[in-house]
Amino acid sequence: MANIKDLDQLRIGIDECDTQLVALLARRNSITQKIGEIKQQTGAPLHAPEREASLLAARRQEAIKQGVNPELVEDILRRMMREAYQNQQAKLACSAPQLSPIVIVGGQGAMGQLFAQQFIRSGYEVRILDKDQQTNAQEILKGAKLVMISVPINALETIVRALPPLDNDCLLVDITSVKQAPLSVLKEVHGGPVVGLHPMFGPDISHWVKQTVVVCEGREHQVAQGLLSQLQVWGCQLVELDAKKHDEAMQIIQVMRHLTTFVYGQFLAKQGHTLEELRSCSSPIYQLELMMVGRLFAQSPELYSDIMLAQFDNVAPLLAQYQETFASTLKKLKAGDKVGLIDSFAEAKEYFSDSTAHFLTQSRSLLNKANDAKVLD
């Protein structure tokens, strides 16, 4: 019959396994750092999708053969990969030396600093032009081969029009979340190559691998290929879109999402429950929802106000549709119209039909992590 001593002995065995795991992680970390050095020397991209996919598939099969949950093995491997990508950021390959020197207008802001740091890691000469350097703007921009505009949307036109003339071969880039209007201004002010980028991430990322950057063609797109190549070396996923298509997509992906979160956050703040009370009795999925709402309010109110205001006129028809959908659902609820609610559910489900299984699997993994991270008093 088992006793406490048997339990203690088994726990010692677990401790020994954990110690070996830590040693293996340290060894793996050392190997991935060396791989990062080789990638920097050879110019190979940080992310190798085919290698990653084959590695995961092979380890999942090994897990099944040994009676280990393959989902657990994949979770561990993906976490180790994320750590490896982060460790490989210290020094990066330079794939387009012809773009140096680079000037980042608004380089003291969070996104400007993020790009400046990454360019410096790749060996580029980076100059910063912000409010503190305005008196030296002409000198800072002299000979620049790439000028990146990293300023709030509502200030972009004024700032770009105030720039001294750029060299004809200088690539002018903006990284705002709206593309049509900024690209129009950039092309009007500068007669040389122009491209619009929209990094689909914020300044708090731990690494650039798998981060999406939308690319909108401006003028002389071939000149921008060096910059796009550099983004790919960093591991970014590039999505090329027409500027109009981009802005239409962002009206749903960003503006409507931010607006919904903004309104819901205000609604919560007016309720008679503290956040601690809501969190104490919430499911993992609601914990995640609270995290995403809280994430918005942890960031710049100016940034999110600018994003929503910049496209308000364009998004007004979508807001009207959203209100109509909400009102229609409310009407069904008030009438106790279960059939109508089921029909509405089926209609929406049809839209998601091709991805529901994939989303269910992904969300389950996220929910498990949210539950694992729960802090108990």
PDB file of C-alpha atoms in Angstrom, residues 172-338:
ATOM      1  CA  LEU A 172      10.149  57.821 -48.273  1.00  0.00           C
ATOM      2  CA  VAL A 173       8.120  55.484 -46.035  1.00  0.00           C
ATOM      3  CA  ASP A 174       5.262  55.894 -43.588  1.00  0.00           C
ATOM      4  CA  ILE A 175       4.096  53.376 -40.981  1.00  0.00           C
ATOM      5  CA  THR A 176       0.665  54.741 -40.043  1.00  0.00           C
ATOM      6  CA  SER A 177      -2.418  52.530 -39.804  1.00  0.00           C
ATOM      7  CA  VAL A 178      -4.153  54.409 -42.657  1.00  0.00           C
ATOM      8  CA  LYS A 179      -2.624  54.262 -46.116  1.00  0.00           C
ATOM      9  CA  GLN A 180      -4.511  56.150 -48.858  1.00  0.00           C
ATOM     10  CA  ALA A 181      -4.242  59.688 -47.471  1.00  0.00           C
ATOM     11  CA  PRO A 182      -0.639  59.386 -46.167  1.00  0.00           C
ATOM     12  CA  LEU A 183       0.601  57.889 -49.449  1.00  0.00           C
ATOM     13  CA  SER A 184      -1.068  60.711 -51.362  1.00  0.00           C
ATOM     14  CA  VAL A 185       0.743  63.290 -49.211  1.00  0.00           C
ATOM     15  CA  LEU A 186       4.091  61.496 -49.467  1.00  0.00           C
ATOM     16  CA  LYS A 187       3.880  61.310 -53.272  1.00  0.00           C
ATOM     17  CA  GLU A 188       2.875  64.952 -53.513  1.00  0.00           C
ATOM     18  CA  VAL A 189       5.776  66.167 -51.340  1.00  0.00           C
ATOM     19  CA  HIS A 190       8.487  63.808 -52.619  1.00  0.00           C
ATOM     20  CA  GLY A 191       9.122  63.054 -56.296  1.00  0.00           C
ATOM     21  CA  GLY A 192      11.207  59.942 -55.594  1.00  0.00           C
ATOM     22  CA  PRO A 193      10.333  56.412 -54.437  1.00  0.00           C
ATOM     23  CA  VAL A 194       7.530  56.045 -51.889  1.00  0.00           C
ATOM     24  CA  VAL A 195       6.047  53.053 -50.070  1.00  0.00           C
ATOM     25  CA  GLY A 196       3.472  52.659 -47.320  1.00  0.00           C
ATOM     26  CA  LEU A 197       3.890  50.137 -44.499  1.00  0.00           C
ATOM     27  CA  HIS A 198       1.466  49.177 -41.745  1.00  0.00           C
ATOM     28  CA  PRO A 199       3.120  47.085 -39.014  1.00  0.00           C
ATOM     29  CA  MET A 200       0.292  45.014 -37.525  1.00  0.00           C
ATOM     30  CA  PHE A 201       1.885  45.069 -34.082  1.00  0.00           C
ATOM     31  CA  GLY A 202       2.737  47.479 -31.318  1.00  0.00           C
ATOM     32  CA  PRO A 203       6.049  48.538 -29.774  1.00  0.00           C
ATOM     33  CA  ASP A 204       5.874  45.905 -27.011  1.00  0.00           C
ATOM     34  CA  ILE A 205       6.729  42.873 -29.180  1.00  0.00           C
ATOM     35  CA  SER A 206       9.556  40.628 -27.963  1.00  0.00           C
ATOM     36  CA  HIS A 207      10.723  39.771 -31.480  1.00  0.00           C
ATOM     37  CA  TRP A 208       9.792  40.387 -35.127  1.00  0.00           C
ATOM     38  CA  VAL A 209       9.411  36.785 -36.288  1.00  0.00           C
ATOM     39  CA  LYS A 210       5.931  36.063 -37.778  1.00  0.00           C
ATOM     40  CA  GLN A 211       4.880  39.685 -37.284  1.00  0.00           C
ATOM     41  CA  THR A 212       2.669  40.899 -40.155  1.00  0.00           C
ATOM     42  CA  VAL A 213       3.549  44.045 -42.113  1.00  0.00           C
ATOM     43  CA  VAL A 214       1.113  45.253 -44.770  1.00  0.00           C
ATOM     44  CA  VAL A 215       2.849  46.795 -47.793  1.00  0.00           C
ATOM     45  CA  CYS A 216       1.066  49.332 -50.016  1.00  0.00           C
ATOM     46  CA  GLU A 217       2.765  50.367 -53.249  1.00  0.00           C
ATOM     47  CA  GLY A 218       3.436  54.057 -53.723  1.00  0.00           C
ATOM     48  CA  ARG A 219       5.951  54.906 -56.438  1.00  0.00           C
ATOM     49  CA  GLU A 220       9.068  53.172 -57.901  1.00  0.00           C
ATOM     50  CA  HIS A 221       8.237  50.034 -55.947  1.00  0.00           C
ATOM     51  CA  GLN A 222      11.441  48.330 -57.044  1.00  0.00           C
ATOM     52  CA  VAL A 223      13.419  50.703 -54.813  1.00  0.00           C
ATOM     53  CA  ALA A 224      11.462  49.465 -51.799  1.00  0.00           C
ATOM     54  CA  GLN A 225      12.511  45.844 -52.392  1.00  0.00           C
ATOM     55  CA  GLY A 226      15.625  46.243 -50.262  1.00  0.00           C
ATOM     56  CA  LEU A 227      13.564  47.393 -47.303  1.00  0.00           C
ATOM     57  CA  LEU A 228      11.056  44.568 -47.829  1.00  0.00           C
ATOM     58  CA  SER A 229      13.922  42.086 -48.014  1.00  0.00           C
ATOM     59  CA  GLN A 230      15.232  43.421 -44.707  1.00  0.00           C
ATOM     60  CA  LEU A 231      11.832  42.958 -43.080  1.00  0.00           C
ATOM     61  CA  GLN A 232      11.804  39.360 -44.283  1.00  0.00           C
ATOM     62  CA  VAL A 233      15.278  38.780 -42.855  1.00  0.00           C
ATOM     63  CA  TRP A 234      13.872  39.921 -39.518  1.00  0.00           C
ATOM     64  CA  GLY A 235      11.213  37.232 -39.918  1.00  0.00           C
ATOM     65  CA  CYS A 236       8.240  39.438 -40.856  1.00  0.00           C
ATOM     66  CA  GLN A 237       5.340  38.167 -42.931  1.00  0.00           C
ATOM     67  CA  LEU A 238       4.659  40.670 -45.736  1.00  0.00           C
ATOM     68  CA  VAL A 239       1.165  41.158 -47.138  1.00  0.00           C
ATOM     69  CA  GLU A 240       0.957  43.351 -50.259  1.00  0.00           C
ATOM     70  CA  LEU A 241      -2.348  45.212 -50.592  1.00  0.00           C
ATOM     71  CA  ASP A 242      -3.786  48.084 -52.563  1.00  0.00           C
ATOM     72  CA  ALA A 243      -4.043  51.141 -50.270  1.00  0.00           C
ATOM     73  CA  LYS A 244      -7.814  51.415 -50.727  1.00  0.00           C
ATOM     74  CA  LYS A 245      -8.318  47.722 -49.947  1.00  0.00           C
ATOM     75  CA  HIS A 246      -6.081  48.098 -46.898  1.00  0.00           C
ATOM     76  CA  ASP A 247      -8.070  51.007 -45.490  1.00  0.00           C
ATOM     77  CA  GLU A 248     -11.360  49.190 -46.048  1.00  0.00           C
ATOM     78  CA  ALA A 249     -10.032  46.124 -44.225  1.00  0.00           C
ATOM     79  CA  MET A 250      -8.693  48.253 -41.367  1.00  0.00           C
ATOM     80  CA  GLN A 251     -12.113  49.808 -40.871  1.00  0.00           C
ATOM     81  CA  ILE A 252     -13.243  46.375 -39.690  1.00  0.00           C
ATOM     82  CA  ILE A 253     -10.030  44.922 -38.250  1.00  0.00           C
ATOM     83  CA  GLN A 254      -8.917  47.981 -36.314  1.00  0.00           C
ATOM     84  CA  VAL A 255     -11.464  50.784 -36.094  1.00  0.00           C
ATOM     85  CA  MET A 256     -14.556  48.679 -35.390  1.00  0.00           C
ATOM     86  CA  ARG A 257     -12.611  46.406 -33.032  1.00  0.00           C
ATOM     87  CA  HIS A 258     -11.092  49.319 -31.090  1.00  0.00           C
ATOM     88  CA  LEU A 259     -14.450  51.082 -30.961  1.00  0.00           C
ATOM     89  CA  THR A 260     -16.230  47.992 -29.620  1.00  0.00           C
ATOM     90  CA  THR A 261     -13.524  47.463 -26.984  1.00  0.00           C
ATOM     91  CA  PHE A 262     -13.552  51.166 -26.092  1.00  0.00           C
ATOM     92  CA  VAL A 263     -17.319  51.171 -25.558  1.00  0.00           C
ATOM     93  CA  TYR A 264     -17.262  47.906 -23.602  1.00  0.00           C
ATOM     94  CA  GLY A 265     -14.514  49.242 -21.325  1.00  0.00           C
ATOM     95  CA  GLN A 266     -16.574  52.352 -20.602  1.00  0.00           C
ATOM     96  CA  PHE A 267     -19.619  50.161 -19.920  1.00  0.00           C
ATOM     97  CA  LEU A 268     -17.684  48.043 -17.395  1.00  0.00           C
ATOM     98  CA  ALA A 269     -16.386  51.145 -15.624  1.00  0.00           C
ATOM     99  CA  LYS A 270     -19.966  52.283 -14.992  1.00  0.00           C
ATOM    100  CA  GLN A 271     -21.141  49.002 -13.446  1.00  0.00           C
ATOM    101  CA  GLY A 272     -21.422  48.308  -9.734  1.00  0.00           C
ATOM    102  CA  HIS A 273     -18.775  45.572  -9.719  1.00  0.00           C
ATOM    103  CA  THR A 274     -15.058  45.956  -9.206  1.00  0.00           C
ATOM    104  CA  LEU A 275     -12.683  44.376 -11.685  1.00  0.00           C
ATOM    105  CA  GLU A 276     -11.477  42.025  -8.947  1.00  0.00           C
ATOM    106  CA  GLU A 277     -15.029  40.785  -8.396  1.00  0.00           C
ATOM    107  CA  LEU A 278     -15.525  40.114 -12.109  1.00  0.00           C
ATOM    108  CA  ARG A 279     -12.182  38.342 -12.437  1.00  0.00           C
ATOM    109  CA  SER A 280     -12.741  36.181  -9.363  1.00  0.00           C
ATOM    110  CA  CYS A 281     -15.763  34.445 -10.893  1.00  0.00           C
ATOM    111  CA  SER A 282     -14.917  34.588 -14.604  1.00  0.00           C
ATOM    112  CA  SER A 283     -14.200  31.734 -16.994  1.00  0.00           C
ATOM    113  CA  PRO A 284     -10.878  31.575 -18.889  1.00  0.00           C
ATOM    114  CA  ILE A 285     -12.534  32.982 -22.014  1.00  0.00           C
ATOM    115  CA  TYR A 286     -13.822  36.006 -20.113  1.00  0.00           C
ATOM    116  CA  GLN A 287     -10.402  36.403 -18.489  1.00  0.00           C
ATOM    117  CA  LEU A 288      -8.971  36.686 -22.010  1.00  0.00           C
ATOM    118  CA  GLU A 289     -11.634  39.199 -22.984  1.00  0.00           C
ATOM    119  CA  LEU A 290     -10.853  41.316 -19.931  1.00  0.00           C
ATOM    120  CA  MET A 291      -7.154  41.124 -20.790  1.00  0.00           C
ATOM    121  CA  MET A 292      -7.785  42.462 -24.299  1.00  0.00           C
ATOM    122  CA  VAL A 293     -10.028  45.237 -23.013  1.00  0.00           C
ATOM    123  CA  GLY A 294      -7.498  46.130 -20.317  1.00  0.00           C
ATOM    124  CA  ARG A 295      -4.697  46.053 -22.890  1.00  0.00           C
ATOM    125  CA  LEU A 296      -6.330  48.857 -24.849  1.00  0.00           C
ATOM    126  CA  PHE A 297      -6.694  51.062 -21.777  1.00  0.00           C
ATOM    127  CA  ALA A 298      -3.069  50.408 -20.793  1.00  0.00           C
ATOM    128  CA  GLN A 299      -1.906  52.193 -23.929  1.00  0.00           C
ATOM    129  CA  SER A 300      -1.971  55.699 -25.367  1.00  0.00           C
ATOM    130  CA  PRO A 301      -5.403  57.379 -25.432  1.00  0.00           C
ATOM    131  CA  GLU A 302      -4.112  59.733 -28.133  1.00  0.00           C
ATOM    132  CA  LEU A 303      -3.131  56.809 -30.378  1.00  0.00           C
ATOM    133  CA  TYR A 304      -6.482  55.061 -30.186  1.00  0.00           C
ATOM    134  CA  SER A 305      -8.427  58.297 -30.481  1.00  0.00           C
ATOM    135  CA  ASP A 306      -6.446  59.124 -33.631  1.00  0.00           C
ATOM    136  CA  ILE A 307      -7.072  55.656 -35.123  1.00  0.00           C
ATOM    137  CA  MET A 308     -10.827  55.911 -34.549  1.00  0.00           C
ATOM    138  CA  LEU A 309     -11.112  59.545 -35.641  1.00  0.00           C
ATOM    139  CA  ALA A 310      -8.920  59.136 -38.741  1.00  0.00           C
ATOM    140  CA  GLN A 311     -11.451  56.873 -40.423  1.00  0.00           C
ATOM    141  CA  PHE A 312     -14.667  57.911 -38.685  1.00  0.00           C
ATOM    142  CA  ASP A 313     -16.247  59.331 -41.855  1.00  0.00           C
ATOM    143  CA  ASN A 314     -15.456  56.136 -43.766  1.00  0.00           C
ATOM    144  CA  VAL A 315     -16.547  53.832 -40.972  1.00  0.00           C
ATOM    145  CA  ALA A 316     -19.877  55.599 -40.346  1.00  0.00           C
ATOM    146  CA  PRO A 317     -21.820  53.224 -42.679  1.00  0.00           C
ATOM    147  CA  LEU A 318     -20.308  50.231 -40.849  1.00  0.00           C
ATOM    148  CA  LEU A 319     -21.343  51.734 -37.526  1.00  0.00           C
ATOM    149  CA  ALA A 320     -24.890  52.082 -38.833  1.00  0.00           C
ATOM    150  CA  GLN A 321     -24.891  48.396 -39.856  1.00  0.00           C
ATOM    151  CA  TYR A 322     -23.481  47.434 -36.466  1.00  0.00           C
ATOM    152  CA  GLN A 323     -26.213  49.376 -34.671  1.00  0.00           C
ATOM    153  CA  GLU A 324     -28.869  47.768 -36.874  1.00  0.00           C
ATOM    154  CA  THR A 325     -27.508  44.286 -36.104  1.00  0.00           C
ATOM    155  CA  PHE A 326     -27.456  45.029 -32.377  1.00  0.00           C
ATOM    156  CA  ALA A 327     -30.994  46.461 -32.484  1.00  0.00           C
ATOM    157  CA  SER A 328     -32.254  43.464 -34.480  1.00  0.00           C
ATOM    158  CA  THR A 329     -30.747  41.022 -31.963  1.00  0.00           C
ATOM    159  CA  LEU A 330     -32.183  42.986 -29.049  1.00  0.00           C
ATOM    160  CA  LYS A 331     -35.616  42.919 -30.694  1.00  0.00           C
ATOM    161  CA  LYS A 332     -35.456  39.093 -31.024  1.00  0.00           C
ATOM    162  CA  LEU A 333     -34.436  38.788 -27.364  1.00  0.00           C
ATOM    163  CA  LYS A 334     -37.273  40.988 -26.166  1.00  0.00           C
ATOM    164  CA  ALA A 335     -39.750  38.980 -28.257  1.00  0.00           C
ATOM    165  CA  GLY A 336     -38.370  35.634 -27.032  1.00  0.00           C
ATOM    166  CA  ASP A 337     -37.751  34.767 -30.686  1.00  0.00           C
ATOM    167  CA  LYS A 338     -35.589  31.647 -30.303  1.00  0.00           C
TER     168      LYS A 338
END
